[in-house]
Coordinates of C-alpha atoms and ligand atoms in Angstrom, one line a residue:
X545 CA 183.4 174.8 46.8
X546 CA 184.4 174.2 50.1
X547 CA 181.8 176.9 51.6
X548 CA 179.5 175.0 50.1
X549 CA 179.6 172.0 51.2
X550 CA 179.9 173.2 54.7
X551 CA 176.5 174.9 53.7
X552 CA 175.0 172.1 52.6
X553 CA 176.5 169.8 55.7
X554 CA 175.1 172.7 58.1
X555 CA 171.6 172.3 56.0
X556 CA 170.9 168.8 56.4
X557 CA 171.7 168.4 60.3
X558 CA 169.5 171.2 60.6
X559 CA 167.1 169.3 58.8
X560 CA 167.6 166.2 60.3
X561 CA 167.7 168.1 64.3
X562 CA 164.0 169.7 63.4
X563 CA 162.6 166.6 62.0
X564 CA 164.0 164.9 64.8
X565 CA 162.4 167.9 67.4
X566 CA 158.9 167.7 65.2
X567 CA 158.5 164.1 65.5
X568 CA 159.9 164.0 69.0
X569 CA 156.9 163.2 72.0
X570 CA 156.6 165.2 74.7
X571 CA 156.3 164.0 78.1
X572 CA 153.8 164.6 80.1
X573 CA 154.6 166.7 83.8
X574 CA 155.1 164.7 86.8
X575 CA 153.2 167.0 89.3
X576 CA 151.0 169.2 87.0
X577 CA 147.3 168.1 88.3
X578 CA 145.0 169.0 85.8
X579 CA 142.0 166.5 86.2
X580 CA 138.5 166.6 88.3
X581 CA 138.8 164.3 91.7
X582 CA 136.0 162.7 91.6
X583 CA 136.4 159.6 94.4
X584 CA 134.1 158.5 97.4
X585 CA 131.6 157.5 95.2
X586 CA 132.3 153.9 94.4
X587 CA 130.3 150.9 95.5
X588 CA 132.8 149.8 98.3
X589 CA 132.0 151.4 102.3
X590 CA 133.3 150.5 105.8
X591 CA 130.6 148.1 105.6
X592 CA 132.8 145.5 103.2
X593 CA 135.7 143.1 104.8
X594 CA 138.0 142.3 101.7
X595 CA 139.9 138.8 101.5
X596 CA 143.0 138.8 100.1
X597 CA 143.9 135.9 98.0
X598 CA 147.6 134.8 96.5
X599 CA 146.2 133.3 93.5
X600 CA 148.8 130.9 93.4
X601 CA 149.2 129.9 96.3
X602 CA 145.3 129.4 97.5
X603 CA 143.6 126.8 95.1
X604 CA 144.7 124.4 92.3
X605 CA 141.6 123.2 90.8
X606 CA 142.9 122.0 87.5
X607 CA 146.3 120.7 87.3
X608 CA 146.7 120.7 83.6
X609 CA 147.4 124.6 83.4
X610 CA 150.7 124.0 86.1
X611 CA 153.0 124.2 83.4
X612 CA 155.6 126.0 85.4
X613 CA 154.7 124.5 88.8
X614 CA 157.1 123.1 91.3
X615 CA 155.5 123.1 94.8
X616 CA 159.5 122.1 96.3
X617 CA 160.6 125.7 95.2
X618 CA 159.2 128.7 97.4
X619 CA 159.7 131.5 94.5
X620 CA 158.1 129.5 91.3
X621 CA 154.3 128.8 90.6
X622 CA 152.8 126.0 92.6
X623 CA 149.4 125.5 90.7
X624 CA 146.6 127.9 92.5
X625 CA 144.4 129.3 89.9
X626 CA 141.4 131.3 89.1
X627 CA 139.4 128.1 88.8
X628 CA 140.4 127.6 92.3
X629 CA 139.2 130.5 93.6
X630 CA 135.3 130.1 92.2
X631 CA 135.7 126.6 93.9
X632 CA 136.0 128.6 97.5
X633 CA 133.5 131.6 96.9
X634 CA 130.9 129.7 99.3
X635 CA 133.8 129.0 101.5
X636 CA 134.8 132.7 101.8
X637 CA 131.2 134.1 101.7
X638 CA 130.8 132.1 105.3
X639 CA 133.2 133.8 106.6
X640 CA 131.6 136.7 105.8
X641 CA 133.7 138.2 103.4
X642 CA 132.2 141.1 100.8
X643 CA 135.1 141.6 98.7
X644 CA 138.0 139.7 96.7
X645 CA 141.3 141.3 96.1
X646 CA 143.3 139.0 93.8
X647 CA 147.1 139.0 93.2
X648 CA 148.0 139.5 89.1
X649 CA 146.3 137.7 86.9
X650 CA 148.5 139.1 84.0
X651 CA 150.7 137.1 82.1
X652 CA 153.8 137.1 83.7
X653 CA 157.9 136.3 83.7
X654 CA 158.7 132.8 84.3
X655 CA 158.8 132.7 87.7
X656 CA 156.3 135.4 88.0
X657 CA 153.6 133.3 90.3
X658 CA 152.8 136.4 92.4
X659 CA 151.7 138.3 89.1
X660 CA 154.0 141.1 89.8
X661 CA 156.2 140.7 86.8
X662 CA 153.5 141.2 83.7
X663 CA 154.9 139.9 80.6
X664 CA 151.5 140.9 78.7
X665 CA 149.3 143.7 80.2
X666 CA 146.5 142.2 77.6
X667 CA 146.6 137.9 78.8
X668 CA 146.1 135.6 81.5
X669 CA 149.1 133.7 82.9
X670 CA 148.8 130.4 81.5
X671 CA 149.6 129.1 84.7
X672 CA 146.0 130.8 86.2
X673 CA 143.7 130.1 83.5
X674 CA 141.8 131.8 80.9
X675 CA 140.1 134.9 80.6
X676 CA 136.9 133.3 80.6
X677 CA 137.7 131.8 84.1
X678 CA 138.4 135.1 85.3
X679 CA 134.5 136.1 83.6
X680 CA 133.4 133.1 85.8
X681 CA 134.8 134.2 89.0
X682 CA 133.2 137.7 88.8
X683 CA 130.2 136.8 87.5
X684 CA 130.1 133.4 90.4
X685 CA 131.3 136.3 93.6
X686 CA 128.4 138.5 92.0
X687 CA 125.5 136.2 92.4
X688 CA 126.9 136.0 96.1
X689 CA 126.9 139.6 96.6
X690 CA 130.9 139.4 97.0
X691 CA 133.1 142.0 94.8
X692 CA 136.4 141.6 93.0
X693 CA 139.3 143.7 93.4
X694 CA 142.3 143.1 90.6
X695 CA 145.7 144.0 91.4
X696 CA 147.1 146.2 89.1
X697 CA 150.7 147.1 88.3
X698 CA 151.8 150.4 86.1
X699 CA 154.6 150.8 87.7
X700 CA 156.9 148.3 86.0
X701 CA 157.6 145.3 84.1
X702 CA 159.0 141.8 84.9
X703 CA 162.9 141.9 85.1
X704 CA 162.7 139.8 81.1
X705 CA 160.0 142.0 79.5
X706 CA 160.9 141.9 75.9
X707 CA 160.2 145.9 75.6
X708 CA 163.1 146.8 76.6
X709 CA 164.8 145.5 73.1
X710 CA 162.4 145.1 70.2
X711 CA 162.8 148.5 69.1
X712 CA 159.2 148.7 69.2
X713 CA 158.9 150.3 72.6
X714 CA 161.6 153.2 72.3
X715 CA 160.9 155.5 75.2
X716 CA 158.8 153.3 76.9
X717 CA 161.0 152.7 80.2
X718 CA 163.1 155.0 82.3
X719 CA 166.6 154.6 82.1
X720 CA 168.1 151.9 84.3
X721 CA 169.1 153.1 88.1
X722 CA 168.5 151.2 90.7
X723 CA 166.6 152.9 93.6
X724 CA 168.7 153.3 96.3
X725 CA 167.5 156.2 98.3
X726 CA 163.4 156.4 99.3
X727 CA 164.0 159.6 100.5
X728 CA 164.2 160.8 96.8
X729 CA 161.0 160.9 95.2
X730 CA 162.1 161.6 91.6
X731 CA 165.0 158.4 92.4
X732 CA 162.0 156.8 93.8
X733 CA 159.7 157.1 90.6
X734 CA 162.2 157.0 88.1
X735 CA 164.4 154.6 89.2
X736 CA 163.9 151.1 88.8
X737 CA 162.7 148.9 91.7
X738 CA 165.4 146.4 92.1
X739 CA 165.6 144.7 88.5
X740 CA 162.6 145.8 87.3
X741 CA 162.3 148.0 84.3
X742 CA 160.2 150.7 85.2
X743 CA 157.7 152.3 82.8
X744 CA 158.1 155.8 81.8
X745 CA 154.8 156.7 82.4
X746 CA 155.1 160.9 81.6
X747 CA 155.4 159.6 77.9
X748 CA 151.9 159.8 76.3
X749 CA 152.4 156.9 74.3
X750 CA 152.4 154.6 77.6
X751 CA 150.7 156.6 79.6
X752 CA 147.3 155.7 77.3
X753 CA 148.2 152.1 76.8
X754 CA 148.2 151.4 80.6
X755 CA 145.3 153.7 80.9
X756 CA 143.0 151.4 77.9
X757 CA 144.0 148.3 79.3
X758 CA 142.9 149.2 82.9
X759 CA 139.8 150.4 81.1
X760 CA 139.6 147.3 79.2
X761 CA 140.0 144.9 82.2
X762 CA 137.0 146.6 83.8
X763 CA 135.0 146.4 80.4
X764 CA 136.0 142.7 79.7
X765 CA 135.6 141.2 83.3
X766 CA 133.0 143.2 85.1
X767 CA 135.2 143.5 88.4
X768 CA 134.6 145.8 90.6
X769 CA 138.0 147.3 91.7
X770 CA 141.2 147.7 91.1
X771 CA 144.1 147.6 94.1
X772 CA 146.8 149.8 93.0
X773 CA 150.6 148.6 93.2
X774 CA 153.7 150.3 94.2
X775 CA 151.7 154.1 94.0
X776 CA 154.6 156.1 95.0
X777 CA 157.0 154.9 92.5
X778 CA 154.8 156.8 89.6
X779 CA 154.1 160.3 89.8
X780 CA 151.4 162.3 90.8
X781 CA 150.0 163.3 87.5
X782 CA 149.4 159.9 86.3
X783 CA 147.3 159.2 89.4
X784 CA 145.5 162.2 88.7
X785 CA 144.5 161.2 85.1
X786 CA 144.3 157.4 85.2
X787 CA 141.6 157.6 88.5
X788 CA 139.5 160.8 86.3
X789 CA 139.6 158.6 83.6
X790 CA 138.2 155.4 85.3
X791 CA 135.9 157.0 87.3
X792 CA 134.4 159.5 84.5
X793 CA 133.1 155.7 83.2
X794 CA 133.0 153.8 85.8
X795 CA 132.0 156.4 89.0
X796 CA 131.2 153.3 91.3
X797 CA 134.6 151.5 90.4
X798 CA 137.1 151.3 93.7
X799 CA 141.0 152.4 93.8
X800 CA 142.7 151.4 96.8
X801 CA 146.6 152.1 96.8
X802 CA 149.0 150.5 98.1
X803 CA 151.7 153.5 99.4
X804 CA 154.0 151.9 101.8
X805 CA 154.4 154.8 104.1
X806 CA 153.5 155.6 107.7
X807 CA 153.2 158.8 106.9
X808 CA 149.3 159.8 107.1
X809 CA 150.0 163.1 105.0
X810 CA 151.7 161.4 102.3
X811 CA 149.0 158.8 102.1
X812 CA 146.1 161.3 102.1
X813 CA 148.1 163.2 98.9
X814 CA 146.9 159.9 96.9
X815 CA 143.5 160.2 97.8
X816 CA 143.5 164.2 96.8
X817 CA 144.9 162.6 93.1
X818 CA 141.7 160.8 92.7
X819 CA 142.1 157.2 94.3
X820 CA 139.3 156.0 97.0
X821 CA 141.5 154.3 99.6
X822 CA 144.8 153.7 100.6
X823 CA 146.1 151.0 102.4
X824 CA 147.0 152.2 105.7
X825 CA 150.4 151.6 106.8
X826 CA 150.2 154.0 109.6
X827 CA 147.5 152.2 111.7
X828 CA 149.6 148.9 110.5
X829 CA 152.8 150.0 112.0
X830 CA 150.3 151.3 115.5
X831 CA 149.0 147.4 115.7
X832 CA 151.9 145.5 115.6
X833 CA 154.1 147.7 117.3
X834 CA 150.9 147.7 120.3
X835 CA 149.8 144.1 120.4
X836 CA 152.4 141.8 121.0
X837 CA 154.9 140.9 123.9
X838 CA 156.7 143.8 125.0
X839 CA 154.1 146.3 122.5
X840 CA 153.3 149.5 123.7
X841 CA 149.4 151.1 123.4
X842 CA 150.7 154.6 122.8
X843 CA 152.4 153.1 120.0
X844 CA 148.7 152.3 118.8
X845 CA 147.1 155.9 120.0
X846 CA 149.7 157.9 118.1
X847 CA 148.8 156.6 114.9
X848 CA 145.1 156.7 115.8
X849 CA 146.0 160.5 116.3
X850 CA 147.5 160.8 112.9
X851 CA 144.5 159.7 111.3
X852 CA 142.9 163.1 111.3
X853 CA 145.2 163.6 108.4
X854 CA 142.7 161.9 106.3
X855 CA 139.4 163.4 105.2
X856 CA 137.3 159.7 103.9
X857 CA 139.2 157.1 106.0
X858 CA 136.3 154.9 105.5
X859 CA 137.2 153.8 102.5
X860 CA 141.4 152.9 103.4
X861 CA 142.2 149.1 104.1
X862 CA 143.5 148.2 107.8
X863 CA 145.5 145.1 107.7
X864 CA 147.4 143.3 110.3
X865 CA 149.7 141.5 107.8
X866 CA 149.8 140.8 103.7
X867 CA 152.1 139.0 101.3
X868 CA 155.1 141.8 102.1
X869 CA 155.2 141.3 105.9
X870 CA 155.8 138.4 108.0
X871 CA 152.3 136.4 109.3
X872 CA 150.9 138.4 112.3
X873 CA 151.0 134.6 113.9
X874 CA 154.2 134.6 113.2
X875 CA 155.1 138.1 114.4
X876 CA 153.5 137.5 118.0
X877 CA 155.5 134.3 118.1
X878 CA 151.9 131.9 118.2
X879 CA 150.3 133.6 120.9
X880 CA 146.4 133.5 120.6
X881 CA 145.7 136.5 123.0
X882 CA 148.0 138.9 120.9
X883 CA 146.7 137.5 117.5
X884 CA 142.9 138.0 118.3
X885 CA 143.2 141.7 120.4
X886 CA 144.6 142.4 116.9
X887 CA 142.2 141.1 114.8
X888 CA 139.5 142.4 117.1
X889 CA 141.1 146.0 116.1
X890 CA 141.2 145.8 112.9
X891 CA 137.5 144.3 113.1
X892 CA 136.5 147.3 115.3
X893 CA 138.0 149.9 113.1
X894 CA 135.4 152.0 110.9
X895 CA 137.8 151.4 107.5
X896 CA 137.7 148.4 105.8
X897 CA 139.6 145.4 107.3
X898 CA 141.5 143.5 104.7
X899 CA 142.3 139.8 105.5
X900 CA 144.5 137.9 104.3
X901 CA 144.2 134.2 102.8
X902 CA 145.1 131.9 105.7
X903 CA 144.9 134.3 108.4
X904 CA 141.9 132.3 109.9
X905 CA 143.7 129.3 110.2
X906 CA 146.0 130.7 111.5
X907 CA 148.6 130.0 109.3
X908 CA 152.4 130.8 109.8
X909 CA 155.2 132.5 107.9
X910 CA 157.8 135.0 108.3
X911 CA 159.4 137.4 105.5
X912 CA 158.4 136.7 101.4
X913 CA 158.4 134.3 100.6
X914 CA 157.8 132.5 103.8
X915 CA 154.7 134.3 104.6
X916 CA 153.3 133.0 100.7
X917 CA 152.7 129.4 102.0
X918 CA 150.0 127.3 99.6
X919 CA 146.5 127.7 101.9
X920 CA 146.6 124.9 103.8
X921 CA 142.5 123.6 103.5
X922 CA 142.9 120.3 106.2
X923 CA 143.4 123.3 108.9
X924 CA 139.8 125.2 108.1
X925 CA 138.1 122.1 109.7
X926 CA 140.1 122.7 113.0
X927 CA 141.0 126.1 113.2
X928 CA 139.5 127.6 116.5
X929 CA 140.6 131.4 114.8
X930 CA 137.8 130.1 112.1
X931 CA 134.5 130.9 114.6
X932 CA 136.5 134.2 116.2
X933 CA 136.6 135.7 112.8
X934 CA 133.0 134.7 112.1
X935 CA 132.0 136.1 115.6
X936 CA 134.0 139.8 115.0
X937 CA 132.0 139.5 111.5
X938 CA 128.6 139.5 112.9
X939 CA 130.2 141.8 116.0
X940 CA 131.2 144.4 112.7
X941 CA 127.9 144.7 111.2
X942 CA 126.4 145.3 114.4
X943 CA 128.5 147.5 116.1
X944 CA 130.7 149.2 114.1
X945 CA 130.5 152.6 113.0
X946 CA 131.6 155.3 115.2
X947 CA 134.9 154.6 116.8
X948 CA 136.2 156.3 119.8
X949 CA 139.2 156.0 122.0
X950 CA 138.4 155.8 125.8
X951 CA 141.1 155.5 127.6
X952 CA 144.9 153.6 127.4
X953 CA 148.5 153.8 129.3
X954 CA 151.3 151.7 128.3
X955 CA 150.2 148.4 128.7
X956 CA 146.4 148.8 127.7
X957 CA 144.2 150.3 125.3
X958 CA 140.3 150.9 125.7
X959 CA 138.2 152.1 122.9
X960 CA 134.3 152.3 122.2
X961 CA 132.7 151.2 119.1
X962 CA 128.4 152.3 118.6
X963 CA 126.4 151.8 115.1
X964 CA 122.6 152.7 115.4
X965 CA 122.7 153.4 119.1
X966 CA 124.7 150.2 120.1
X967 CA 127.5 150.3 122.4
X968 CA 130.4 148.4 122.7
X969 CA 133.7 148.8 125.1
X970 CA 136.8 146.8 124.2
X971 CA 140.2 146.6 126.4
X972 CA 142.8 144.8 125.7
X973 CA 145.4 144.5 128.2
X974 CA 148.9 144.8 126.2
X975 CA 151.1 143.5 129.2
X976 CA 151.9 139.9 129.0
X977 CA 150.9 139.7 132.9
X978 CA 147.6 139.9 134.9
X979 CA 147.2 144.1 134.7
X980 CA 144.0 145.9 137.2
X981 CA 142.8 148.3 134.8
X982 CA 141.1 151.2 136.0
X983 CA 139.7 154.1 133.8
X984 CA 136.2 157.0 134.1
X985 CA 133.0 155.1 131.8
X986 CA 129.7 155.5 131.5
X987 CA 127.9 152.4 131.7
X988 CA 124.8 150.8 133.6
X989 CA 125.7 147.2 132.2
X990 CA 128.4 145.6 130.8
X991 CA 128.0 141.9 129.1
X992 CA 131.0 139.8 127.8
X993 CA 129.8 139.6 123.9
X994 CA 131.5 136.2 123.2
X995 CA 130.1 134.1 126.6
X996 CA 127.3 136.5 127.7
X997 CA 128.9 136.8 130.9
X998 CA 127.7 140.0 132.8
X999 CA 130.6 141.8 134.0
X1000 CA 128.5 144.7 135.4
X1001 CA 130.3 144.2 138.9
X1002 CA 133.4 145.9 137.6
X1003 CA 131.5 149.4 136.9
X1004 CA 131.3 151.6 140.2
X1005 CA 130.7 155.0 140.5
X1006 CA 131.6 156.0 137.4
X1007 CA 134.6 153.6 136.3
X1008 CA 135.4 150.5 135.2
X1009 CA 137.9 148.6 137.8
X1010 CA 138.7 145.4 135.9
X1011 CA 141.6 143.0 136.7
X1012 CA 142.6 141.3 133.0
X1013 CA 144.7 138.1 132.3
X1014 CA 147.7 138.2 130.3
X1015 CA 147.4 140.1 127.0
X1016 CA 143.2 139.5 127.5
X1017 CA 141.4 141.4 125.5
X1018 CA 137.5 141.4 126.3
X1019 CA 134.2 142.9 124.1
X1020 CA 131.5 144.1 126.4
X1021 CA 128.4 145.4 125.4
X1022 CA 127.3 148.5 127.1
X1023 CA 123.6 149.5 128.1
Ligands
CA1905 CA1 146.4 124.7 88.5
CA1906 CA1 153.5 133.1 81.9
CA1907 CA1 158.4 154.3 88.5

């Protein structure tokens, strides 16, 4: 009697333990690459300059959606909305913008006004409008030949997501461990970014879900990209198979990813997953490490040298600030000369320059969320940045394509930009003093673009002798 009960014990957890195995999902590898890459073929080129907009913090055109708006408080909503954003198109095509890239629109967590913290991968914050406002925007930027990029998170959840507890989502998150060292990649993708439940995205299950609602967001809207959040905290495979699977429908649709890493290699291993760009973190770190009091231009060059790590750098982002790191205003402590030799650069570079909202102002800010200030729109009828960005605009489109690195020391940096035969020498003296700057060129003429001043004088036999104000930087056309 006895044996056979134990039997019959032993037979129903067997039972139970291969039901339990039958029924039990499968992950998915992290590193197993299994899909075609098939990038470099969307409708975005070095010939686009992307705007980057806070959505909450740029426009408020209708104040009945601020339902969780208090402008006294830095870290809650303050009203901006999509609405607000169609308002400005004409404003932001002027500048000569040919691309949007928006901050969440998802709805999100309470105090959620960056987007960052979906609540509902399938809605529009309250707080930012309606899905029909977001039709509006795309279809409004459209008619001006101006794309838009959406910010998309896969990563993780907003710290309140009610997944985590309605038993309807078992599986759906990685277990709770705050990441502590970036060194560690698997601590770094499976562990949670500060309070932020992070999906588990080598179940299938989630893995399809994120994939259909990126697919429907492209279906719905019409937009034209997506700019990918926190990239290296989610492993390689789902890269591989969420880009394949965009781009086997959508072949002209643009991934940028945001990776924040110096490293050229590591950024370039996105790119061989299937994404277009990358934001480029290594040329960011050579900027404003270079162009400031005190920089140093090798700072600059060596990253320049580290971008033979990438094989389609055309299509990365070069930024000189963004809603993670302080205001480049603010960085070079309000001095003009630093702030334009690096907008100049990133204007000069053949990959595309991404600007961000208020930059042209310039407005001020340090760390987040200092550097997340509401636009401030009495400052664009001022603002002498305003005409210098329009100017490195037109300057862009005609001169940039090849870029080339002349000459440098220290204290300056010289570099030669030519599109359809058209030359053009910039130097930009990094030392915060008058600097004679002497380097081998090949010129007959030499014209100051921004005056027309004719500078020819400084070429003889061969070189350029040049003595440059403090932190000057100067655009010459060549002949
Ligand atoms: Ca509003
Ligand atoms: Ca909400
Ligand atoms: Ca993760």
């Amino acid at each position: 009697m006895r044996k056979y009960s134990v039997l019959l014990f032993l037979t129903i957890v067997c039972t139970i333990l291969l039901t339990g195995c039958d029924e039990k999902v499968e992950m998915i590898s992290k590193t197993e690459i299994k899909y075609p890459i098939i990038n470099n073929k969307s409708n975005f080129s070095k010939e686009d300059k992307i705007y980057f907009i806070m959505v909450d913090r740029f426009n408020d055109a209708i104040s009945e959606n601020n339902y969780e708006a208090n402008k006294n408080v830095k870290t809650t909503f303050h009203g901006g909305d999509i609405k607000g954003i169609t308002e400005k198109l004409d404003y932001i095509k002027d500048l000569g913008f040919t691309a949007i890239w928006i901050t969440p629109i998802v709805d999100n967590d309470r105090s959620g006004y960056h987007g960052y913290w979906a609540k509902d991968f399938y809605k529009i914050d309250e707080n930012f409008g309606s899905l029909e406002d977001l039709k509006e925007l795309v279809d409004e930027a459209h008619k001006r030949d101006i794309k838009i990029i959406l910010d998309y998170v896969v990563n993780h959840m907003g710290p309140s997501t009610t997944w985590l507890t309605d038993g309807k989502h078992e599986n759906w998150f990685h277990e709770k461990k705050i990441i502590k060292d970036y060194n560690n990649k698997e601590e770094v993708e499976d562990g949670w970014l500060a309070s932020l439940p992070d999906l588990n995205t080598e179940n299938p299950e989630v893995r399809e879900y994120l994939i259909d609602n990126a697919l429907w967001w492209i279906k719905e809207t019409n937009v034209d990209g997506f700019r990918l959040d926190t990239v290296r905290h989610v492993p390689e495979s789902f890269w591989n198979e969420f880009s394949y699977k965009i781009k086997e429908k959508y072949p002209k649709f643009y991934l940028i990813g945001e990776v924040w890493d110096g490293d050229t290699k590591k950024l370039e291993k996105y790119h061989e997953l299937g994404l277009d760009g990358l934001l480029n973190y290594s040329i960011y770190y050579g900027i404003k490490d270079t162009f400031k009091d005190g920089g140093f231009a090798t700072k600059l060059v060596n990253a320049l040298n580290n971008e033979k790590n990438f094989k389609n750098k055309e299509f990365n982002g070069i930024f000189i600030d963004n809603h993670d790191n302080p205001r480049y205003y603010t960085l070079v402590k309000y001095n003009d000369d630093y702030f334009k030799a690096a907008l100049t650069f990133m204007y000069s570079y053949p990959s595309i320059p991404v600007v961000y909202y208020g930059t042209e102002i310039p407005m001020k800010g340090g760390n987040d969320p200092d550097n997340r200030k509401d636009m401030m729109w009495d400052k664009t009828k001022t603002s002498k940045i305003i005409p210098y960005i329009k100017f490195l605009d037109k300057f862009r489109d005609e001169y940039v394509d090849n870029f080339e690195l002349i000459s440098n020391d220290n204290k300056y940096i010289a570099y030669e930009v030519s599109k359809n035969g058209k030359r053009s020498l910039i130097i930009s003296n990094i030392y915060n003093g008058e600097k004679e700057i002497s380097f081998e060129y090949n010129a007959k003429k030499i014209i100051n673009l921004e005056n027309g001043e004719d500078l020819s004088k400084y070429i003889s036999s061969g070189k350029i002798n040049i003595k440059m104000n403090p932190a000057e930087t100067l655009i010459l056309g060549v002949e």
